[in-house]
mmCIF file of C-alpha atoms in Angstrom:
data_model
loop_
_atom_site.group_PDB
_atom_site.id
_atom_site.type_symbol
_atom_site.label_atom_id
_atom_site.label_comp_id
_atom_site.label_asym_id
_atom_site.label_seq_id
_atom_site.Cartn_x
_atom_site.Cartn_y
_atom_site.Cartn_z
ATOM 1 C CA UNK A 101 5.399 87.759 167.938
ATOM 2 C CA UNK A 102 1.840 88.688 168.974
ATOM 3 C CA UNK A 103 0.857 92.012 167.708
ATOM 4 C CA UNK A 104 -1.886 93.919 169.540
ATOM 5 C CA UNK A 105 -3.981 96.673 167.954
ATOM 6 C CA UNK A 106 -4.442 100.017 169.741
ATOM 7 C CA UNK A 107 -6.729 99.734 172.756
ATOM 8 C CA UNK A 108 -9.777 101.861 172.751
ATOM 9 C CA UNK A 109 -10.751 101.400 176.410
ATOM 10 C CA UNK A 110 -11.023 104.358 178.869
ATOM 11 C CA UNK A 111 -8.896 104.260 181.966
ATOM 12 C CA UNK A 112 -11.866 103.158 184.009
ATOM 13 C CA UNK A 113 -12.700 100.274 181.353
ATOM 14 C CA UNK A 114 -9.130 99.176 181.540
ATOM 15 C CA UNK A 115 -9.055 99.082 185.254
ATOM 16 C CA UNK A 116 -12.353 96.942 185.341
ATOM 17 C CA UNK A 117 -10.932 94.491 182.849
ATOM 18 C CA UNK A 118 -7.600 94.437 184.639
ATOM 19 C CA UNK A 119 -9.137 93.866 187.925
ATOM 20 C CA UNK A 120 -11.440 91.041 186.466
ATOM 21 C CA UNK A 121 -8.510 89.252 184.995
ATOM 22 C CA UNK A 122 -6.593 89.438 188.288
ATOM 23 C CA UNK A 123 -9.553 87.968 190.268
ATOM 24 C CA UNK A 124 -10.793 85.331 187.818
ATOM 25 C CA UNK A 125 -7.645 83.827 186.310
ATOM 26 C CA UNK A 126 -4.809 81.556 187.567
ATOM 27 C CA UNK A 127 -1.621 81.330 185.827
ATOM 28 C CA UNK A 128 -0.417 77.799 184.577
ATOM 29 C CA UNK A 129 3.108 76.628 183.812
ATOM 30 C CA UNK A 130 2.400 76.001 180.096
ATOM 31 C CA UNK A 131 0.188 77.447 177.354
ATOM 32 C CA UNK A 132 -3.312 76.213 177.498
ATOM 33 C CA UNK A 133 -4.594 75.640 173.990
ATOM 34 C CA UNK A 134 -8.274 75.553 175.016
ATOM 35 C CA UNK A 135 -7.964 79.213 176.227
ATOM 36 C CA UNK A 136 -7.506 81.899 173.663
ATOM 37 C CA UNK A 137 -8.228 85.666 173.603
ATOM 38 C CA UNK A 138 -11.413 85.076 171.810
ATOM 39 C CA UNK A 139 -12.698 82.520 174.528
ATOM 40 C CA UNK A 140 -11.718 85.275 177.357
ATOM 41 C CA UNK A 141 -13.287 87.929 175.375
ATOM 42 C CA UNK A 142 -16.619 85.841 175.335
ATOM 43 C CA UNK A 143 -16.392 85.028 178.931
ATOM 44 C CA UNK A 144 -15.913 88.777 179.749
ATOM 45 C CA UNK A 145 -18.806 89.749 177.580
ATOM 46 C CA UNK A 146 -21.087 87.242 179.281
ATOM 47 C CA UNK A 147 -20.191 88.530 182.603
ATOM 48 C CA UNK A 148 -20.185 92.213 181.714
ATOM 49 C CA UNK A 149 -23.757 91.915 180.229
ATOM 50 C CA UNK A 150 -25.104 89.987 182.937
ATOM 51 C CA UNK A 151 -23.415 91.224 186.225
ATOM 52 C CA UNK A 152 -21.175 94.213 185.685
ATOM 53 C CA UNK A 153 -23.562 96.270 183.634
ATOM 54 C CA UNK A 154 -20.685 98.577 182.709
ATOM 55 C CA UNK A 155 -21.816 98.969 179.080
ATOM 56 C CA UNK A 156 -18.474 98.607 177.364
ATOM 57 C CA UNK A 157 -17.013 96.322 174.618
ATOM 58 C CA UNK A 158 -13.519 94.805 174.801
ATOM 59 C CA UNK A 159 -11.631 93.539 171.670
ATOM 60 C CA UNK A 160 -9.455 90.453 171.580
ATOM 61 C CA UNK A 161 -6.533 92.948 171.401
ATOM 62 C CA UNK A 162 -7.752 94.463 174.676
ATOM 63 C CA UNK A 163 -7.657 90.965 176.246
ATOM 64 C CA UNK A 164 -4.122 90.211 174.997
ATOM 65 C CA UNK A 165 -2.900 93.466 176.264
ATOM 66 C CA UNK A 166 -4.381 93.051 179.810
ATOM 67 C CA UNK A 167 -3.443 89.384 180.057
ATOM 68 C CA UNK A 168 0.245 90.260 179.276
ATOM 69 C CA UNK A 169 -0.100 93.183 181.745
ATOM 70 C CA UNK A 170 -1.045 90.640 184.315
ATOM 71 C CA UNK A 171 1.990 88.444 183.620
ATOM 72 C CA UNK A 172 0.518 85.920 181.314
ATOM 73 C CA UNK A 173 2.450 84.559 178.415
ATOM 74 C CA UNK A 174 0.771 84.761 174.911
ATOM 75 C CA UNK A 175 1.417 82.526 172.115
ATOM 76 C CA UNK A 176 -0.047 82.956 168.671
ATOM 77 C CA UNK A 177 -1.113 79.840 166.702
ATOM 78 C CA UNK A 178 -3.592 79.201 163.923
ATOM 79 C CA UNK A 179 -4.804 82.690 164.018
ATOM 80 C CA UNK A 180 -5.520 82.714 167.784
ATOM 81 C CA UNK A 181 -3.524 83.927 170.740
ATOM 82 C CA UNK A 182 -3.299 81.443 173.799
ATOM 83 C CA UNK A 183 -2.302 82.075 177.236
ATOM 84 C CA UNK A 184 -0.684 80.152 180.152
ATOM 85 C CA UNK A 185 -4.234 80.131 182.106
ATOM 86 C CA UNK A 186 -5.008 77.187 184.322
ATOM 87 C CA UNK A 187 -8.334 75.402 183.813
ATOM 88 C CA UNK A 188 -8.934 75.735 187.506
ATOM 89 C CA UNK A 189 -9.363 79.486 187.008
ATOM 90 C CA UNK A 190 -12.690 80.713 188.410
ATOM 91 C CA UNK A 191 -13.749 82.161 185.094
ATOM 92 C CA UNK A 192 -13.079 79.055 183.272
ATOM 93 C CA UNK A 193 -14.817 76.810 185.811
ATOM 94 C CA UNK A 194 -18.035 78.905 185.586
ATOM 95 C CA UNK A 195 -17.717 79.227 181.684
ATOM 96 C CA UNK A 196 -17.238 75.289 181.379
ATOM 97 C CA UNK A 197 -20.179 74.519 183.777
ATOM 98 C CA UNK A 198 -22.476 76.955 181.735
ATOM 99 C CA UNK A 199 -21.840 74.732 178.652
ATOM 100 C CA UNK A 200 -23.663 71.745 180.462
ATOM 101 C CA UNK A 201 -27.510 71.776 180.311
ATOM 102 C CA UNK A 202 -28.587 74.923 178.778
ATOM 103 C CA UNK A 203 -32.089 74.560 180.331
ATOM 104 C CA UNK A 204 -30.589 74.837 183.938
ATOM 105 C CA UNK A 205 -30.698 78.225 185.480
ATOM 106 C CA UNK A 206 -27.156 78.587 186.866
ATOM 107 C CA UNK A 207 -26.310 81.465 189.254
ATOM 108 C CA UNK A 208 -22.718 81.699 189.704
ATOM 109 C CA UNK A 209 -20.742 84.184 191.996
ATOM 110 C CA UNK A 210 -18.204 86.170 189.984
ATOM 111 C CA UNK A 211 -15.379 87.835 191.865
#
């Protein structure tokens, strides 16, 4: 069973995170072992710091809680929490592309 620590987000921050998950992820039929709460946490931090400028921090527990609220299944394994997230999800496509050549300036459109 996945245990989630108490969320410290304000209602507005929770709404921003929930909206971001709904717009940038697509559910998959099976658990994706490449996508864990830590990965999604990192992707959100990158976007938040570069585009949203909302100035708030999210924990992996916040990610788990919001992903579950959005209907994603969560499975804990090896100390990580994985989700049924499609690799075709916009956030993952942007994230994977950014791992390519670090010297290239990439400008992606987040939703």
